[in-house]
Short mmCIF file of C-alpha atoms and ligand atoms in Angstrom, two decimals:
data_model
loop_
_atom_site.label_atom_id
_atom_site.label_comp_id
_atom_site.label_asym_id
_atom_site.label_seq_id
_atom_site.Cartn_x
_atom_site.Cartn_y
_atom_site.Cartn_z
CA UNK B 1 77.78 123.60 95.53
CA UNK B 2 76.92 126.48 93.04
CA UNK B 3 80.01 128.51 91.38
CA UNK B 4 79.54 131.84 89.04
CA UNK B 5 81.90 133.61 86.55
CA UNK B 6 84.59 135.40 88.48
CA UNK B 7 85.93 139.12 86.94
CA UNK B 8 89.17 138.78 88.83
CA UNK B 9 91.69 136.84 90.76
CA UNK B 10 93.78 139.04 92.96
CA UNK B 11 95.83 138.97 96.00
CA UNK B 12 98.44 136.70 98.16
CA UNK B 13 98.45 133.16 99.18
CA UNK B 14 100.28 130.32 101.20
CA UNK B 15 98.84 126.72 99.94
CA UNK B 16 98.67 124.32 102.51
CA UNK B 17 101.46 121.83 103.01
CA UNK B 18 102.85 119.54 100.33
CA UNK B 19 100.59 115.88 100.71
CA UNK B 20 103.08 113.63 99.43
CA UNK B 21 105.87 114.92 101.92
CA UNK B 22 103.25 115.20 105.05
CA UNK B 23 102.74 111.47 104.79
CA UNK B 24 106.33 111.01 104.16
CA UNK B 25 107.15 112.85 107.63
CA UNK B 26 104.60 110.68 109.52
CA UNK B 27 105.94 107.61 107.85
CA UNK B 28 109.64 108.28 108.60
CA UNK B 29 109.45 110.01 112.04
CA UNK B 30 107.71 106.82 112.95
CA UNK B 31 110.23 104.79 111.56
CA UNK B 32 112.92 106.77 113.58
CA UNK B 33 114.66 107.28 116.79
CA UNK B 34 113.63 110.11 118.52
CA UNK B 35 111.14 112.90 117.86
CA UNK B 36 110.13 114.43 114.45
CA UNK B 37 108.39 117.69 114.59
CA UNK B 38 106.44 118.64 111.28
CA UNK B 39 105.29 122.13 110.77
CA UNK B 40 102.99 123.18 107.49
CA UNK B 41 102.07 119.48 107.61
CA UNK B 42 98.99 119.08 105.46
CA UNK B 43 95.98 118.60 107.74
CA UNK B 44 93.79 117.26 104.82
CA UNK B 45 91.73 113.35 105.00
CA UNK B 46 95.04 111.72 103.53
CA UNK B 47 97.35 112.77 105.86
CA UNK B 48 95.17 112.36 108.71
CA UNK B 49 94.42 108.52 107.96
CA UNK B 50 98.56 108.00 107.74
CA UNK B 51 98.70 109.63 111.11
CA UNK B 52 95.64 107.36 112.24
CA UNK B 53 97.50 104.31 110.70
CA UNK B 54 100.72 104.80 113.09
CA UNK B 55 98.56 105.31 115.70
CA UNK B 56 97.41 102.18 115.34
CA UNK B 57 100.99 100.49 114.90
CA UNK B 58 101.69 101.88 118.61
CA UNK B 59 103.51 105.29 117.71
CA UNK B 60 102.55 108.21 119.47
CA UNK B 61 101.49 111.41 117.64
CA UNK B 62 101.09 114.63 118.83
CA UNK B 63 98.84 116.73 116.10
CA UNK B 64 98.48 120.85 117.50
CA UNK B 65 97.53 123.43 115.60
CA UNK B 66 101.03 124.95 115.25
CA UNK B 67 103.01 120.87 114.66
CA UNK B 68 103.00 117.68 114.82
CA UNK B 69 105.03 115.51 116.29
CA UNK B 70 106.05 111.92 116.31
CA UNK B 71 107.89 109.73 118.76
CA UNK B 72 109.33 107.54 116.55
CA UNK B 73 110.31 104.03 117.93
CA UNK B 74 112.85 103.61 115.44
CA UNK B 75 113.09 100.66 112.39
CA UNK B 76 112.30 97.89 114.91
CA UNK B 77 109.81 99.33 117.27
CA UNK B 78 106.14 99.37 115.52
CA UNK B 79 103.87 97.43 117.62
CA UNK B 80 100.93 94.50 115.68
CA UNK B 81 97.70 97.05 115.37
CA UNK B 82 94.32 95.24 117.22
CA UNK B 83 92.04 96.54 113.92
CA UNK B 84 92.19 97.21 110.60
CA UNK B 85 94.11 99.66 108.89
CA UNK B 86 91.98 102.33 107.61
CA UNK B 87 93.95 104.12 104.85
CA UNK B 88 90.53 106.25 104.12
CA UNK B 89 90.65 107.50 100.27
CA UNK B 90 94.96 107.61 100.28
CA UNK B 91 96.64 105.99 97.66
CA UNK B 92 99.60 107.16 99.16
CA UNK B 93 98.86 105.36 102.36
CA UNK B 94 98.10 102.45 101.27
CA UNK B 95 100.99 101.20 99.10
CA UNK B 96 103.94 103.05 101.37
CA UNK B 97 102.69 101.53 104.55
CA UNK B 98 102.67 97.83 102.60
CA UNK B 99 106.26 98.19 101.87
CA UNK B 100 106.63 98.73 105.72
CA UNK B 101 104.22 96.60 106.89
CA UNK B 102 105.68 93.69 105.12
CA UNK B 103 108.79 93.44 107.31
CA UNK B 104 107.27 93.55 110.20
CA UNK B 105 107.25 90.54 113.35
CA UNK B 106 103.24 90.82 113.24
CA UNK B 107 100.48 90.19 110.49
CA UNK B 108 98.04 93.36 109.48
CA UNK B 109 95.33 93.62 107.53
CA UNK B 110 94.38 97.02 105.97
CA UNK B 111 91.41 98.64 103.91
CA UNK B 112 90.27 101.89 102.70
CA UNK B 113 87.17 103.69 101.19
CA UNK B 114 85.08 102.43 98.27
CA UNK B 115 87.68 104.13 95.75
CA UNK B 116 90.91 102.79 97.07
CA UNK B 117 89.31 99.17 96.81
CA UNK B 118 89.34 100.05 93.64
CA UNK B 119 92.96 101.18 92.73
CA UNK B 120 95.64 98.09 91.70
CA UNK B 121 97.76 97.24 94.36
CA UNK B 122 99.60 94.49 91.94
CA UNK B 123 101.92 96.94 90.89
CA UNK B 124 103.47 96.93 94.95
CA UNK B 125 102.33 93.02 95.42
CA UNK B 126 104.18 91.71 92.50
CA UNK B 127 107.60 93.88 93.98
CA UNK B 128 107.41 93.13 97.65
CA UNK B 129 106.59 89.10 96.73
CA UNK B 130 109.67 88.93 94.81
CA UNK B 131 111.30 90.40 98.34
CA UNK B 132 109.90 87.88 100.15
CA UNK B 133 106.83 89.41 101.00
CA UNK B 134 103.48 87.31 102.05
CA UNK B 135 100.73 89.76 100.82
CA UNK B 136 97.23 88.65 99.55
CA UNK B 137 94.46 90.94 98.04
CA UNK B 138 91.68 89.23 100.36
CA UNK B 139 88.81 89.38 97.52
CA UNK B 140 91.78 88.42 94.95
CA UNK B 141 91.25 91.40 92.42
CA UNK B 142 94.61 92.73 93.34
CA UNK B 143 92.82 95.69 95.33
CA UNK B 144 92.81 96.08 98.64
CA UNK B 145 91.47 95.17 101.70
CA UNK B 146 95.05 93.42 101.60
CA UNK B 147 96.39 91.00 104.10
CA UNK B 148 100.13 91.36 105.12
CA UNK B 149 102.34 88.42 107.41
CA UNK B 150 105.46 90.04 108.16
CA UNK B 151 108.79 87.86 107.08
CA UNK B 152 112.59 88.51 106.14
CA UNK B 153 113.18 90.23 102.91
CA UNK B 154 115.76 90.12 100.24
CA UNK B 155 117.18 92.90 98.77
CA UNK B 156 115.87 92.91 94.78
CA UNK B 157 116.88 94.93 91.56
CA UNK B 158 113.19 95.93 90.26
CA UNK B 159 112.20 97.35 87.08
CA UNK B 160 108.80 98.78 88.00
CA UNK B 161 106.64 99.40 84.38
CA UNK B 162 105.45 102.09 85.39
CA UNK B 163 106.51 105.60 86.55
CA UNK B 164 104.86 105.66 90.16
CA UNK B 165 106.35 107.78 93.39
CA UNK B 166 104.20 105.07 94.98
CA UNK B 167 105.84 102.10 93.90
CA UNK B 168 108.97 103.39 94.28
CA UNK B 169 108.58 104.04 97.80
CA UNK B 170 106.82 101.30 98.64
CA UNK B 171 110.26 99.33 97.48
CA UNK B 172 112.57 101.28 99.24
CA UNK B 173 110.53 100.96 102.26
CA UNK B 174 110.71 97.57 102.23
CA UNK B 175 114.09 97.95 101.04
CA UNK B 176 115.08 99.35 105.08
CA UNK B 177 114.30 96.17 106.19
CA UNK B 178 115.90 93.51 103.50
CA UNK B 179 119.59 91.33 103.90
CA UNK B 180 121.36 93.48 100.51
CA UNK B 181 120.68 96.83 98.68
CA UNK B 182 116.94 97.38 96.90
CA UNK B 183 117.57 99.53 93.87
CA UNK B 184 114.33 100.48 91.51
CA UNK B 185 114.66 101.45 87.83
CA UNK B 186 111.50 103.48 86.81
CA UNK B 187 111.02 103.63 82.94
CA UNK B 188 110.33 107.79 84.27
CA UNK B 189 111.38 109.81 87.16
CA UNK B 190 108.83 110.15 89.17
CA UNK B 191 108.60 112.14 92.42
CA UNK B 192 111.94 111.80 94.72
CA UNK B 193 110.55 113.14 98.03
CA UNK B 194 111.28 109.40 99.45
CA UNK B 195 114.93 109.57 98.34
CA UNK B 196 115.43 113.15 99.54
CA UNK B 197 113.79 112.87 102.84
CA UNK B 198 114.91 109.40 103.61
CA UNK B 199 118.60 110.60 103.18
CA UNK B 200 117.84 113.66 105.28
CA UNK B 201 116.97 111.02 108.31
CA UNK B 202 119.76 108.78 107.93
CA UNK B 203 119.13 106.22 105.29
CA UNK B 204 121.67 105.85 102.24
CA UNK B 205 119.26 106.17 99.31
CA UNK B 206 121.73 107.16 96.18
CA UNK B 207 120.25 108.16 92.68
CA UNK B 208 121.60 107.36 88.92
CA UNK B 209 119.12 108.55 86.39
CA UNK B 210 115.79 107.01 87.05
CA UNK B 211 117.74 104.34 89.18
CA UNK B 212 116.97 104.65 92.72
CA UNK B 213 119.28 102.41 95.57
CA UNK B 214 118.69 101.83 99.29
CA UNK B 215 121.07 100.24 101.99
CA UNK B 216 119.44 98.28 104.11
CA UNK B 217 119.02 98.42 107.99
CA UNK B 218 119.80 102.22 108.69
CA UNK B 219 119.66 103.77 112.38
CA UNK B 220 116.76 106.88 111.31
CA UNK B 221 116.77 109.71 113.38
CA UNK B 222 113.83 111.74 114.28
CA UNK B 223 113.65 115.66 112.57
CA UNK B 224 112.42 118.70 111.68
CA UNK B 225 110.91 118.70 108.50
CA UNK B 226 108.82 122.00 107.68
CA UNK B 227 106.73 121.10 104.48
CA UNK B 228 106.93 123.55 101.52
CA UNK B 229 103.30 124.43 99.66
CA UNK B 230 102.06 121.72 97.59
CA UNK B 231 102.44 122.61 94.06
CA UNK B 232 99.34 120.82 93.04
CA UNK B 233 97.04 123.03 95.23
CA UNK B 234 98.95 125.87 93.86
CA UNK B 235 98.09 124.57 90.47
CA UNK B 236 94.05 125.67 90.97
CA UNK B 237 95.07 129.21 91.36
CA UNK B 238 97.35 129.35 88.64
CA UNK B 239 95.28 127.79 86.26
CA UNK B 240 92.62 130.65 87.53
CA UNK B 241 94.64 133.57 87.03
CA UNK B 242 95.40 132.84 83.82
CA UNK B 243 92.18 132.18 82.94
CA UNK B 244 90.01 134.82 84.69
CA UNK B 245 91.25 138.20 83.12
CA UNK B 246 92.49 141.23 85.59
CA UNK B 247 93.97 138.30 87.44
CA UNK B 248 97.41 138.91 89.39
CA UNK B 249 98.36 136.18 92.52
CA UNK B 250 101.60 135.70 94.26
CA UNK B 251 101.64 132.02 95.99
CA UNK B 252 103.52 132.54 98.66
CA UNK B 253 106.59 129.22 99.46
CA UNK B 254 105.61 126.71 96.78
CA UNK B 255 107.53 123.35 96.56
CA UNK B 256 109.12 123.53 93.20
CA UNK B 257 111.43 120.25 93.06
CA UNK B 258 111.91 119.50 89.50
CA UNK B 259 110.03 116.07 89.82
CA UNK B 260 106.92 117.96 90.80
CA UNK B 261 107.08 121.22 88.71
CA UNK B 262 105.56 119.73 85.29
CA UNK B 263 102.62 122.30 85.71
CA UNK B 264 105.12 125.09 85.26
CA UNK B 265 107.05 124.23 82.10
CA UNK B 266 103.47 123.59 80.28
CA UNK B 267 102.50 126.98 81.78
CA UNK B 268 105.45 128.40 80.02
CA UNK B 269 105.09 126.29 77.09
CA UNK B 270 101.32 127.67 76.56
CA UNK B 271 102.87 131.57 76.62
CA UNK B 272 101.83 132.26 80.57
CA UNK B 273 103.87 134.55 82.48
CA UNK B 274 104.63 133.05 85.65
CA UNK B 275 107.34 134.43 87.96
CA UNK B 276 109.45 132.58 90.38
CA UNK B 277 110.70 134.38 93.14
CA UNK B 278 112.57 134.44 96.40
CA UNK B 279 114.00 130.90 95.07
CA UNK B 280 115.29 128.85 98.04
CA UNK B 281 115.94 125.25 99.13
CA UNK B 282 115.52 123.24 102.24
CA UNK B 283 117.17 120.01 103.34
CA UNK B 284 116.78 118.81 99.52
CA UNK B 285 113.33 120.77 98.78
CA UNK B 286 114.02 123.48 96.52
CA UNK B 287 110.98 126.20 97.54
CA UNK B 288 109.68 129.99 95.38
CA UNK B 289 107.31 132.51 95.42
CA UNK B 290 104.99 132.19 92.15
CA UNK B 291 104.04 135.47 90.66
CA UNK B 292 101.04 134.47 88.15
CA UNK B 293 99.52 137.46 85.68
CA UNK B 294 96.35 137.12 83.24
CA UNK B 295 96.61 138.93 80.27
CA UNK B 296 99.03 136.87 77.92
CA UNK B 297 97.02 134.84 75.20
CA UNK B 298 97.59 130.94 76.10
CA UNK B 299 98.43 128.77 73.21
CA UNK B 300 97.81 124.87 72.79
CA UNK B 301 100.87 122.39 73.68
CA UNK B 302 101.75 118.68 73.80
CA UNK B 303 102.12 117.02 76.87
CA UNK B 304 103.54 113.40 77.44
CA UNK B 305 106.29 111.30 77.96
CA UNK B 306 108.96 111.98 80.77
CA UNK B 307 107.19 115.58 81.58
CA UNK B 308 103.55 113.29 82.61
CA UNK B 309 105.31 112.08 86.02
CA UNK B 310 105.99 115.36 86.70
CA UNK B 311 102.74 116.64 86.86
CA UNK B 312 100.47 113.34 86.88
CA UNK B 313 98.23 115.44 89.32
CA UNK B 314 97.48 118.89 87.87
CA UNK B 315 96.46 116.86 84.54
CA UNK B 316 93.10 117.79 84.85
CA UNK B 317 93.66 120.88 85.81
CA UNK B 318 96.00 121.15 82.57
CA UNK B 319 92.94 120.03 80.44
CA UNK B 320 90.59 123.11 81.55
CA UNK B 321 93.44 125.41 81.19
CA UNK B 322 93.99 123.87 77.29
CA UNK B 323 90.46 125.21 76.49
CA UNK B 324 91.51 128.76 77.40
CA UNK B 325 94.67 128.29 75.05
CA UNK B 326 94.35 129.41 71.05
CA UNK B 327 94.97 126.01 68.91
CA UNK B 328 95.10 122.12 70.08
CA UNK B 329 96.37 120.53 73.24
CA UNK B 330 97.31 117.14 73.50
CA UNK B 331 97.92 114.93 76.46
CA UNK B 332 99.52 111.59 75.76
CA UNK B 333 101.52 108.95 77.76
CA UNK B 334 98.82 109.53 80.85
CA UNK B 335 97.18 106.21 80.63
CA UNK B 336 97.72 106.05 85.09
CA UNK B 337 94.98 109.06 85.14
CA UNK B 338 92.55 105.86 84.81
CA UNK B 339 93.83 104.49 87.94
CA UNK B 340 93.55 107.50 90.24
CA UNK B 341 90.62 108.41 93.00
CA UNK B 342 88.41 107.94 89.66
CA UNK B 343 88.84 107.59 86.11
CA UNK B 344 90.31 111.11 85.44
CA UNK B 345 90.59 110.70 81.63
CA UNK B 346 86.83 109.75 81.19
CA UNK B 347 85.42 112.36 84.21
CA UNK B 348 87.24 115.27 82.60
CA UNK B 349 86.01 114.75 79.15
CA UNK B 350 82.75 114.08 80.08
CA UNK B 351 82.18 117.51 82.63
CA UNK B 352 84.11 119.76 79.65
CA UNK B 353 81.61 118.59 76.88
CA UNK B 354 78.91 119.11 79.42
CA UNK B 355 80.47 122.61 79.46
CA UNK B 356 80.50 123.13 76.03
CA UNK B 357 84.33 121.85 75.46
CA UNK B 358 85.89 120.34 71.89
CA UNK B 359 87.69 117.43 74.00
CA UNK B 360 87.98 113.76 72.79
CA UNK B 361 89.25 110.72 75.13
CA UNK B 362 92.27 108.68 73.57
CA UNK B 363 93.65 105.67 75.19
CA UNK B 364 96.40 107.07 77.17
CA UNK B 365 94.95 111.07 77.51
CA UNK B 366 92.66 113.69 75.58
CA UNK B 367 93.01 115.99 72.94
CA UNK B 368 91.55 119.49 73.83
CA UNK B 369 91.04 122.02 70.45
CA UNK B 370 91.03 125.43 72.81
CA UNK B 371 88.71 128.45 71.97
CA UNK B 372 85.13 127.15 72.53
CA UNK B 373 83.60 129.24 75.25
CA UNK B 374 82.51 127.28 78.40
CA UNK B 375 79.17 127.32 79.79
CA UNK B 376 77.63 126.44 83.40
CA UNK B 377 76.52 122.67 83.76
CA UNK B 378 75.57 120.31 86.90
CA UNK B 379 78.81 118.22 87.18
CA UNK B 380 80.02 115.94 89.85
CA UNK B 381 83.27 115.39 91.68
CA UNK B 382 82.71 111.66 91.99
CA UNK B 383 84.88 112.31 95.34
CA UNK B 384 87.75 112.86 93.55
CA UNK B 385 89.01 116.12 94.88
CA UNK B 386 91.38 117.04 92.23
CA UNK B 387 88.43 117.18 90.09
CA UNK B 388 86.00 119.17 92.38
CA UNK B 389 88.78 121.43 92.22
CA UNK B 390 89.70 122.18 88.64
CA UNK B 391 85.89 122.38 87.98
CA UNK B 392 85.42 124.80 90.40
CA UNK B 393 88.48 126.84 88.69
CA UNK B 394 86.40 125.88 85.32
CA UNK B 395 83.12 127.17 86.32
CA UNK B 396 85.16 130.75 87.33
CA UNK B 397 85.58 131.48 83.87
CA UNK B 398 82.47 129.88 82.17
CA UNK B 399 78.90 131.93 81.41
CA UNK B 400 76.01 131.26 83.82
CA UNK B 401 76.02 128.81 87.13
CA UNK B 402 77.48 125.56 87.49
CA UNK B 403 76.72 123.11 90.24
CA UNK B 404 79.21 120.41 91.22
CA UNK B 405 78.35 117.73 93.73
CA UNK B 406 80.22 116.03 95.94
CA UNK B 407 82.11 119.21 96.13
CA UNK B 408 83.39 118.44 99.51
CA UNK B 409 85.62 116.21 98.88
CA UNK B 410 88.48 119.14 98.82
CA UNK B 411 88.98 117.67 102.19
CA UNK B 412 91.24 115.21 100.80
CA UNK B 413 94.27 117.19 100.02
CA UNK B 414 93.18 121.18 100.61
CA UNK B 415 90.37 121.63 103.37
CA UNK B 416 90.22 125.08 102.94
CA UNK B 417 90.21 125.54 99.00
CA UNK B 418 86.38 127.43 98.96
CA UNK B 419 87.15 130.18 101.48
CA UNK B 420 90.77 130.61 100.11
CA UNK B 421 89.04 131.24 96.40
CA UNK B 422 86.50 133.00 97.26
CA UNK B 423 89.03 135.45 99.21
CA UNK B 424 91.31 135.72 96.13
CA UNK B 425 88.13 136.24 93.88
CA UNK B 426 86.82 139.17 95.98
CA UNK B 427 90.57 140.89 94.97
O1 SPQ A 501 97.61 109.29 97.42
P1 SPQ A 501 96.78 109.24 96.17
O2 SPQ A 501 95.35 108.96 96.50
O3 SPQ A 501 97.32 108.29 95.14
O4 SPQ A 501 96.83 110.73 95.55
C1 SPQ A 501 97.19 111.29 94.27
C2 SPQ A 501 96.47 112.68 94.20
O5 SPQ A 501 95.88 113.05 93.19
O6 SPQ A 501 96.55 113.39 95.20
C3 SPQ A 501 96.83 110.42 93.07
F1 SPQ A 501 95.61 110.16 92.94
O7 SPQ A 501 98.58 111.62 94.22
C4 SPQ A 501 99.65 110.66 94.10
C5 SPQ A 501 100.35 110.86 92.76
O8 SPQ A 501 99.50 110.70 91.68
C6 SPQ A 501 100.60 110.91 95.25
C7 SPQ A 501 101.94 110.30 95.05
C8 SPQ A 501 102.87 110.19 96.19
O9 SPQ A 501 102.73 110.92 97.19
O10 SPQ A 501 103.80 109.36 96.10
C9 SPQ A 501 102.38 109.88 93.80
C10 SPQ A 501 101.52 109.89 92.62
O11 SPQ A 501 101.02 108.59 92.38
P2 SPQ A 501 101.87 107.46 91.62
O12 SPQ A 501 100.93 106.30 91.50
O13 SPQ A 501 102.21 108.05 90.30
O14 SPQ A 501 103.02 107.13 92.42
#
């Protein structure tokens, strides 16, 4: 796909639903009594293969155009699925389900694409094992496809040693189903939408710092959850308007929870002027309007320790912005961006020098000096959509063409990203 220098970024726009809370909905309507109905729910790969996995665990789903909606068959009710799990490219998917799938009365065996048979699943094995849990990595790499026989778990005080939504979850998942209280210590906070919504459907999930604590064996019951806009597909436009001059965007109902709104302080930081507006907050989702405006000169920041959870995601984003920004950027503490649907420390580096960048890898990030002009380049996604995305953004504001292949893979978490830029870039 072929992308040209844009002169301006102008209009409105609603994001499509927050991912990690889509899969969150599926997960817990399934787990509830009762019917969940989801509006704004994310219709991207991810979220479809969670809604394909219940499916397969015997829970009907009901996916229209305006909702979707679960009958859940409560804590007790999932049924032993005839085939493989396919958790498609969803890192998400794959570890939450474990944590479920680990207390269940049946055995399951589950796989994804070439990339998630990549990604460590020994950060959730090591966990769920010391719970009780019988779960092998079949080719023993500690990646999936992973093997699960359901037993009885025990209730465990973990301290995970790393700062992952993922891991966390995965824990308190299992955590329903265990004989005492599960409580996780993260050395970081990282995203509570597991806490918030599990509370919202009847669990008892209480917070103390980066301490997170589950009761086990709650009765869920079935909701209505409508999804706010996912602030890392609001991230792309943000990043563009304050990069493409004459730019001016509102984003219309972004999730803002302060686990998730990392992009935003580092906006600030760098000098942008960024609005919020029409600031509201749902069943534990705080929600705004962003009002983004080109036109204030960007300046370089540092990035790392308890603000990287907090915007993991809209790193490489971050990165592209930094070579818009006057002065050096550096990115530290982000050593999980080597763990993600690819290698997003080395892919970054390696498509902004191809653009004509002043980046350098480090161990655990990059350091970006800002002010060299970028240029067109053929780059690929390697089907990671977060960076088909921000090179897309990059290749807005950079002389000549750029060509990025495997651009498709936008499907993952924001089908629609093309048309919805190349509306905003007509003004
Ligand atoms: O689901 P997946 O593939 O892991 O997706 C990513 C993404 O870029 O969309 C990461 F590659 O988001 C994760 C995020 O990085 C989604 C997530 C969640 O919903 O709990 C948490 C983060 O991962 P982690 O490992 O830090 O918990």
């Amino acid at each position: 796909m072929e992308f040209k220098r844009a002169t301006t970024l102008k209009g409105e726009i609603r994001v499509p639903g927050d991912k990690s809370i889509s899969h969150r909905a599926v997960m817990f309507g399934a787990l509830s009594e009762g019917t969940t109905e989801v509006t704004n729910f994310l219709k991207g790969a991810d979220c479809l293969s969670t809604i394909d996995c219940f499916r397969r665990l015997g829970i009907e789903i009901e996916n229209t155009p305006e909702r979707i909606l679960i009958h859940g068959r409560g804590l007790h009710g999932l049924q032993a699925p005839s085939q493989i799990l396919d958790t498609g490219n969803s890192g998400t998917t794959t570890r939450l389900i474990c944590g479920i799938l680990c207390a269940q009365p049946f055995e399951s065996t589950l796989n994804g694409d070439a990339s998630i048979q990549t990604r460590p699943m020994k950060r959730i094995m090591l966990p769920l094992s010391q719970m009780g849990a019988d779960i092998t990595s079949l080719k023993g790499n500690g990646c999936a496809p992973l093997h699960i026989v359901g037993r009885p778990l025990h209730g465990i005080q973990y301290h995970s040693p790393v700062a992952s939504a993922q891991v966390k979850s995965a824990i308190l998942l299992a955590g329903l189903y265990a004989d005492s209280e599960t409580s996780v210590i993260e050395p970081a906070l990282s995203r509570n939408h597991s806490e918030i919504m599990l509370n919202y459907f009847g669990a008892t999930v209480t917070t103390e710092g980066t301490t997170a604590t589950i009761q086990p064996n709650p009765v869920l019951t079935g909701q209505k959850v409508e999804v706010p806009g996912d602030i890392s597909s609001a991230t792309y436009f943000i990043a563009a308007a304050l990069m493409i001059p004459d730019s001016e965007i509102l984003i219309k109902n972004v999730g803002v929870n302060p686990t998730r709104d990392g992009i935003l302080r580092v906006c600030k930081a760098m000098g942008a002027d960024i609005i919020l507006q029409n600031a509201s907050f749902d069943k534990g989702e705080p929600t705004a309007d962003l009002l983004v405006r080109s036109g204030k000169a960007l300046r370089g920041t540092t990035i790392g320790g308890d603000l990287i959870p907090t915007l993991i995601d809209e790193l490489p984003m971050i990165a592209v912005l930094a070579c818009f920004a006057e002065g050096t950027t550096v990115i530290r503490d982000a050593q999980e961006l080597k763990v993600k649907e690819s290698n997003r420390i080395d892919i970054v580096v390696n498509n902004l020098k191809a653009m004509g960048a002043d980046i350098t890898a480090t161990d655990d990030g990059m350091i970006i000096e800002g002010g060299q002009p970028l240029h067109g380049a053929v780059l690929d996604s390697y089907h990671d959509h977060r960076i088909a995305m921000s090179f897309a953004i990059a290749a807005l504001a950079a002389d000549g063409v750029t060509t990025i292949r495997n651009a498709e893979c936008v499907n993952i978490s924001y089908p629609t990203f093309y048309e919805d830029l190349d509306r905003l870039t007509r003004g």
